[in-house]
PDB file of C-alpha atoms in Angstrom:
ATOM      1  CA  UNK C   1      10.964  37.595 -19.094  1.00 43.00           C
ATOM      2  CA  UNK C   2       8.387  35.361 -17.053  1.00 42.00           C
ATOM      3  CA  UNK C   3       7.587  37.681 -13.826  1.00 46.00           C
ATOM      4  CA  UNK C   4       5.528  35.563 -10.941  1.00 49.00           C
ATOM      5  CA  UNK C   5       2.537  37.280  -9.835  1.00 48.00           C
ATOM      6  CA  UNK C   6       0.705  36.640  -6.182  1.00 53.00           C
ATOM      7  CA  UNK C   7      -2.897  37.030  -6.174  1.00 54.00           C
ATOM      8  CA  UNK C   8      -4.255  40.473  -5.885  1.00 52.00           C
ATOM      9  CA  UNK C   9      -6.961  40.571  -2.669  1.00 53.00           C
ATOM     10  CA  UNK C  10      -8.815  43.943  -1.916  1.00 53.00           C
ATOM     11  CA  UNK C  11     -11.200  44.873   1.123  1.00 54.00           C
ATOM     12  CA  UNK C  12     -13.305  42.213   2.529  1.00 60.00           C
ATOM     13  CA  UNK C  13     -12.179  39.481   1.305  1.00 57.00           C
ATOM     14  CA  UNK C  14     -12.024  36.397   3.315  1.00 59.00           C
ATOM     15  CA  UNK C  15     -11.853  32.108   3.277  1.00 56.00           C
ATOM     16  CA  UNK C  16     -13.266  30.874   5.743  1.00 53.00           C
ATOM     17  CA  UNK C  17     -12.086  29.096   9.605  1.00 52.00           C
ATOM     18  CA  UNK C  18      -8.875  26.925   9.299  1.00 54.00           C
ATOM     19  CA  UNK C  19     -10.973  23.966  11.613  1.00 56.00           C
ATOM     20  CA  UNK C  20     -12.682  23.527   7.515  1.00 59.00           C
ATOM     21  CA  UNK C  21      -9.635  23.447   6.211  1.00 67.00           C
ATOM     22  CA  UNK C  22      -9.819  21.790   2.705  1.00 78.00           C
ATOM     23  CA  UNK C  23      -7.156  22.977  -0.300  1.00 85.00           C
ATOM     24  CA  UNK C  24      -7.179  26.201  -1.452  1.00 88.00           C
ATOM     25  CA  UNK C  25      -4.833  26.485  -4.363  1.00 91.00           C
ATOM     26  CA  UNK C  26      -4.871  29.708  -6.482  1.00 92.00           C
ATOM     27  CA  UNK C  27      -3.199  30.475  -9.500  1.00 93.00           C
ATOM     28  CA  UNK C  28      -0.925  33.305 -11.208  1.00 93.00           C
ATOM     29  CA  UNK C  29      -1.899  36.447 -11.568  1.00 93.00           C
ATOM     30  CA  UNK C  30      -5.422  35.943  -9.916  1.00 93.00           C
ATOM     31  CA  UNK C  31      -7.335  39.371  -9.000  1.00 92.00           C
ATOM     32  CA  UNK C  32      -9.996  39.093  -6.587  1.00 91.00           C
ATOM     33  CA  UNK C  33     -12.112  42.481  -5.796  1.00 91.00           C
ATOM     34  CA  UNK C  34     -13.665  43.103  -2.640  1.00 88.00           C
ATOM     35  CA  UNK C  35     -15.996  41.148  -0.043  1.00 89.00           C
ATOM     36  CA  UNK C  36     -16.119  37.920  -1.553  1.00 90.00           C
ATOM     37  CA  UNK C  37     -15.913  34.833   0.035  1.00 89.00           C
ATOM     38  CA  UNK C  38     -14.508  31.110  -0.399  1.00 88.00           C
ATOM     39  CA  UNK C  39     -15.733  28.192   1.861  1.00 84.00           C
ATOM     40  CA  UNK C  40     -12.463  25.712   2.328  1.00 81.00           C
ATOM     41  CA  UNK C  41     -14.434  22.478   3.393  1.00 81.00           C
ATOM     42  CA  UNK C  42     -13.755  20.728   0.337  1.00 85.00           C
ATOM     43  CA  UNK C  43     -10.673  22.137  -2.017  1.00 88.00           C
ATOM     44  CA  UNK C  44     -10.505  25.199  -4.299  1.00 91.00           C
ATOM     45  CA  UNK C  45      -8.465  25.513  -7.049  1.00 94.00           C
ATOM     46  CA  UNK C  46      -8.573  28.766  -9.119  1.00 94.00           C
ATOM     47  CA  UNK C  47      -6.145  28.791 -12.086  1.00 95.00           C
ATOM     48  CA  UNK C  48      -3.859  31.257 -13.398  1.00 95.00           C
ATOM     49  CA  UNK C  49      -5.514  34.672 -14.957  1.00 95.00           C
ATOM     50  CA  UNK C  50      -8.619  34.766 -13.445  1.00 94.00           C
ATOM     51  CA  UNK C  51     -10.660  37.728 -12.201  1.00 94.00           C
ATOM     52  CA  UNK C  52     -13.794  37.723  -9.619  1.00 94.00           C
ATOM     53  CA  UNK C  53     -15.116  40.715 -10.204  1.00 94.00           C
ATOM     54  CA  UNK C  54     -17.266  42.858  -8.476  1.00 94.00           C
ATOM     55  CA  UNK C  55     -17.897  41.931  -5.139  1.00 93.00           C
ATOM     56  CA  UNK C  56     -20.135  38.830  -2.988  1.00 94.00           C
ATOM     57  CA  UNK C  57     -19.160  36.063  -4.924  1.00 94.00           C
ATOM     58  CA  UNK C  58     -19.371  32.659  -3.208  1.00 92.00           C
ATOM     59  CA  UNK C  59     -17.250  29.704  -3.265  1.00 92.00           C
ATOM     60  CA  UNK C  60     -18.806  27.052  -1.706  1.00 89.00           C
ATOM     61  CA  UNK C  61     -16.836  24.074  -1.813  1.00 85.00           C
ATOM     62  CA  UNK C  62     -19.105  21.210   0.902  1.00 78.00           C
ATOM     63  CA  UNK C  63     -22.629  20.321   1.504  1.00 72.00           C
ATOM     64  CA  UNK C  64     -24.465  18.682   4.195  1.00 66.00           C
ATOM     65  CA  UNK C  65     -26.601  15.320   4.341  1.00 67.00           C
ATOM     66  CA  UNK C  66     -28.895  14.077   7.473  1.00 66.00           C
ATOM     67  CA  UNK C  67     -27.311  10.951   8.412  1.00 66.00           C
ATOM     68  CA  UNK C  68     -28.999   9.401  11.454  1.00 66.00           C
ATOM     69  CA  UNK C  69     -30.953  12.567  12.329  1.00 67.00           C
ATOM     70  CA  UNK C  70     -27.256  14.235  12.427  1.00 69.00           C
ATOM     71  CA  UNK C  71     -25.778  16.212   9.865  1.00 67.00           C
ATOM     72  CA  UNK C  72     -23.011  14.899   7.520  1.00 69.00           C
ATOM     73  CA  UNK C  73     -20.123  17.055   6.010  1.00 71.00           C
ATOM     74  CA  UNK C  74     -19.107  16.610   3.296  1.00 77.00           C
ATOM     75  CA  UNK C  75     -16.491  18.003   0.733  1.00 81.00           C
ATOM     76  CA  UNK C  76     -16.753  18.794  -2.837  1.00 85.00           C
ATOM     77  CA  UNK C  77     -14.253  20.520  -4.811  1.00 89.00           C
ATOM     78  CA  UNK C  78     -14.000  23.347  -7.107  1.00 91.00           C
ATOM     79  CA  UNK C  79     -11.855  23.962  -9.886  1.00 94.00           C
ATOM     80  CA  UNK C  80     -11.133  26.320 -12.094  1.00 93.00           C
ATOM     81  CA  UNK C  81      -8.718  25.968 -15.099  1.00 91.00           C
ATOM     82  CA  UNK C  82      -7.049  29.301 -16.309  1.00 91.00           C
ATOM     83  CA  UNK C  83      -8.250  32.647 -18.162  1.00 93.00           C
ATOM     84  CA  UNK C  84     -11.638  32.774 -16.155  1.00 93.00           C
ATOM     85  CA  UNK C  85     -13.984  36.052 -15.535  1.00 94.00           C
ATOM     86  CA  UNK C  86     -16.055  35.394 -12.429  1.00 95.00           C
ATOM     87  CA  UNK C  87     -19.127  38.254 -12.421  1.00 95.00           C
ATOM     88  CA  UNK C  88     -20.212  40.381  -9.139  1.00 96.00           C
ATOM     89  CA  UNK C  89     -22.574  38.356  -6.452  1.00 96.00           C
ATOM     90  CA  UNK C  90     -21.495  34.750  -8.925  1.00 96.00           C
ATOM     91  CA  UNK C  91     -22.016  31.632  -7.040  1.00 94.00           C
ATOM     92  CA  UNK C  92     -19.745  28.839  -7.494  1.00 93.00           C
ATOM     93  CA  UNK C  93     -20.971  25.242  -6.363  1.00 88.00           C
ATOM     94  CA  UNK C  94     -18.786  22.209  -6.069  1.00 85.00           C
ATOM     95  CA  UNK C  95     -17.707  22.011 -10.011  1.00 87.00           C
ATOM     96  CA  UNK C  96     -14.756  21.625 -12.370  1.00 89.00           C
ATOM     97  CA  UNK C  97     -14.787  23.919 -15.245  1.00 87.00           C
ATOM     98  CA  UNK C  98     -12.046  23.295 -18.406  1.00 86.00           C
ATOM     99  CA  UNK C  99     -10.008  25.942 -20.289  1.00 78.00           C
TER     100      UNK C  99
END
């Protein structure tokens, strides 16, 4: 029997405003712990039967670059195939990492 499981989110966890908003996709059965945090600007995908452990792990998913003596967003992406273990305070940079 194939049972659906939402993500598990304790205290203090948070993405960031919804004026960033990128993708944020997350898998089956994902646990996050508590006060970690996941920048939106680019997209975030974190796939099925992954745990971030511990707590003040960073997802950041967009950079800046001076443009004309102005700042330029810009979005990167994360992902995250399945059957990760993220460690406490980890911090995740614009990346793609495979099964």
């Amino acid at each position: 029997m194939h049972q659906k499981l939402q993500p598990i989110l304790f205290s203090g966890d948070k993405a960031n405003s919804p004026d960033w908003s990128g993708k944020l996709i997350i898998g089956e059965n994902v646990s996050f712990m508590s006060h970690h945090f996941i920048d939106t600007g680019g997209s975030v995908e974190i796939g099925n039967n992954t745990i971030v452990a511990g707590r003040d792990t960073h997802f950041w998913s967009h950079s800046f670059q001076p443009v004309c003596e102005k700042l330029k967003h810009v979005r990167n992406s994360i992902k995250l195939e399945i059957m990760f273990y993220i460690g406490a305070r980890s911090t995740i940079l614009g990346c793609s990492l495979p099964e």
